[in-house]
Amino acid sequence: MHGWALFFSVFGVVFVAELPDKTALAALVLATRHRPLPVLVGAGVALTIQSVVAVAAGHLLSLLPPRPVHLFAGALFLASAVVMWRRKEESEGDVKDRGEGPGFFSAAWPAFVVVFIAEWGDLTQLATAALAARYHAPYVVFGGATLALWTVAAIAVFLGHRAGKLLDPHLTKRIAAVLFALVGVALLAGLV
């Protein structure tokens, strides 16, 4: 299988696998707290780099021990949950004084870091590596996988941004912290 058939097969596999994933959840949660464009750009760059790593590594990537990767990602999600929970709320005046919120880079950078680390050893990354090793069509696999990841990230950011506008910011922060803690515990326990 080559060409467009392979591209759409890779897109479909990665899209379906990424929808319920912790990376999509991270993008959704971050978009409730930050402007959508920086979150999407940060997540998109992280996902692109991870696709390059997956395709370049091919079958070798699947040999990395998943447990240490999951432990590290779990600890990162738990630390993020604690920071979210404890962070002081800003008054409306503070937000207006700064403009529309944090600058582009200060919103894109956390999205990049969280998504980049969350994607290591992920099912979609391993699937991309396996598909690249199997079909020997790195550009086609990279294109299909990356477009699928970007599509899911865009959906998650859109939904997160909408939820952030509709929900009370304090409640959103608490929900985000609890979700990050649950993902962290699941990673540490080896459930994800």
XYZ file of C-alpha atoms in Angstrom:
192
model
C 0.000 0.000 0.000
C 1.469 3.350 -1.047
C 0.443 6.858 -1.979
C -2.899 8.265 -0.980
C -4.260 4.954 0.281
C -1.396 4.698 2.769
C -1.732 8.389 3.709
C -5.436 8.053 4.532
C -4.881 4.723 6.330
C -2.207 6.288 8.552
C -4.405 9.360 9.109
C -7.363 7.199 10.147
C -5.395 4.974 12.511
C -3.620 7.865 14.243
C -6.741 10.079 14.378
C -8.855 7.403 16.075
C -6.058 6.451 18.480
C -5.361 10.084 19.425
C -8.967 11.165 20.138
C -9.200 9.676 23.652
C -5.518 10.255 24.373
C -3.861 12.180 27.207
C -2.222 14.506 24.661
C -5.619 15.652 23.372
C -6.781 16.073 26.968
C -3.715 18.198 27.731
C -4.396 20.473 24.734
C -8.050 20.773 25.731
C -7.215 21.691 29.317
C -4.518 24.196 28.324
C -6.942 25.885 25.919
C -9.351 26.563 28.785
C -6.688 28.765 30.410
C -4.859 30.328 27.445
C -5.675 31.815 24.056
C -6.258 29.062 21.488
C -3.668 30.011 18.852
C -0.574 29.789 21.098
C -1.811 26.484 22.548
C -2.432 25.093 19.067
C 0.965 26.259 17.810
C 2.802 24.874 20.854
C 0.977 21.543 20.618
C 1.398 21.426 16.825
C 5.166 21.978 16.993
C 5.505 19.325 19.712
C 3.433 16.828 17.719
C 5.409 17.543 14.547
C 8.717 16.935 16.297
C 7.354 13.739 17.835
C 6.227 12.550 14.383
C 9.711 13.230 13.018
C 11.199 11.259 15.913
C 8.767 8.384 15.345
C 9.363 8.166 11.616
C 13.128 8.567 11.928
C 13.390 5.986 14.665
C 11.059 3.544 12.958
C 11.021 0.209 14.676
C 13.881 1.194 17.046
C 11.589 3.559 18.946
C 9.329 0.696 19.936
C 12.295 -0.856 21.803
C 12.409 1.974 24.380
C 11.174 0.756 27.748
C 7.696 2.237 28.123
C 7.606 2.119 31.934
C 10.213 4.861 32.630
C 8.593 7.060 29.970
C 5.175 6.597 31.596
C 6.599 7.284 35.072
C 8.187 10.522 33.903
C 5.030 11.638 32.073
C 2.900 10.697 35.106
C 5.097 12.752 37.429
C 4.865 15.706 35.029
C 1.063 15.520 34.950
C 0.897 15.311 38.764
C 3.243 18.292 39.132
C 1.128 20.241 36.629
C -2.005 19.359 38.610
C -0.476 20.682 41.844
C 0.647 23.900 40.152
C -2.806 24.427 38.613
C -4.570 23.759 41.901
C -2.365 26.097 43.931
C -1.973 28.939 41.432
C -3.653 32.136 42.586
C -6.564 33.456 40.586
C -5.965 36.708 38.771
C -8.395 39.545 39.201
C -10.065 40.994 36.112
C -7.955 44.123 36.544
C -4.713 42.122 36.401
C -5.772 40.489 33.136
C -6.864 43.808 31.605
C -3.572 45.472 32.628
C -1.630 42.894 30.654
C -3.890 43.009 27.624
C -5.689 39.808 26.716
C -3.679 37.467 28.931
C -0.201 35.981 28.770
C 1.936 36.631 25.705
C 2.067 34.246 22.795
C 5.302 32.546 23.881
C 4.300 32.234 27.536
C 1.145 30.365 26.448
C 2.737 28.339 23.612
C 5.736 27.144 25.639
C 3.766 25.228 28.335
C 1.609 23.659 25.619
C 4.737 22.556 23.769
C 6.391 21.075 26.870
C 3.326 19.239 28.186
C 2.325 17.814 24.787
C 5.924 16.949 23.841
C 6.479 14.946 27.019
C 3.008 13.402 27.024
C 3.499 12.103 23.478
C 6.733 10.164 24.273
C 6.077 6.449 24.072
C 2.441 7.123 23.237
C 0.393 4.631 21.258
C 0.196 6.992 18.282
C 3.948 7.570 18.329
C 4.621 3.837 18.432
C 2.028 3.253 15.706
C 3.682 5.900 13.529
C 7.071 4.274 14.079
C 5.692 0.836 13.245
C 3.951 2.102 10.101
C 7.129 3.869 8.965
C 9.136 0.685 9.491
C 6.536 -1.466 7.745
C 5.837 0.609 4.638
C 9.198 2.316 4.010
C 7.362 5.482 2.964
C 8.548 7.960 5.602
C 7.098 11.111 4.024
C 3.672 9.603 3.493
C 3.556 8.160 7.026
C 4.835 11.432 8.492
C 2.237 13.457 6.569
C -0.707 11.240 7.509
C 0.282 10.924 11.162
C 1.085 14.607 11.629
C -2.113 15.795 9.966
C -4.124 13.435 12.173
C -2.390 14.694 15.329
C -2.895 18.331 14.314
C -6.570 17.678 13.577
C -7.195 16.150 17.007
C -5.223 18.952 18.689
C -7.291 21.564 16.821
C -10.535 19.897 17.910
C -9.309 19.706 21.523
C -8.160 23.351 21.534
C -11.461 24.524 20.025
C -13.489 22.618 22.621
C -11.214 23.714 25.462
C -11.394 27.360 24.417
C -15.203 27.195 24.245
C -15.388 25.497 27.647
C -13.030 28.112 29.088
C -15.374 30.899 27.963
C -18.518 29.196 29.252
C -17.277 27.932 32.617
C -16.176 29.802 35.699
C -12.332 30.146 35.545
C -11.926 28.923 39.135
C -14.020 25.818 38.416
C -12.174 25.227 35.145
C -8.833 25.392 36.956
C -9.996 22.871 39.562
C -11.383 20.489 36.928
C -8.157 20.755 34.923
C -6.064 20.019 38.005
C -8.161 16.950 38.835
C -7.987 15.661 35.234
C -4.214 16.140 35.111
C -3.876 14.348 38.464
C -5.987 11.428 37.212
C -3.875 11.107 34.061
C -0.714 11.302 36.177
C -1.911 8.570 38.536
C -2.984 6.388 35.594
C 0.462 6.795 34.004
C 2.281 6.003 37.258
C 0.044 2.972 37.838
C 0.669 1.712 34.314
C -2.991 1.966 33.295
C -2.319 4.262 30.321
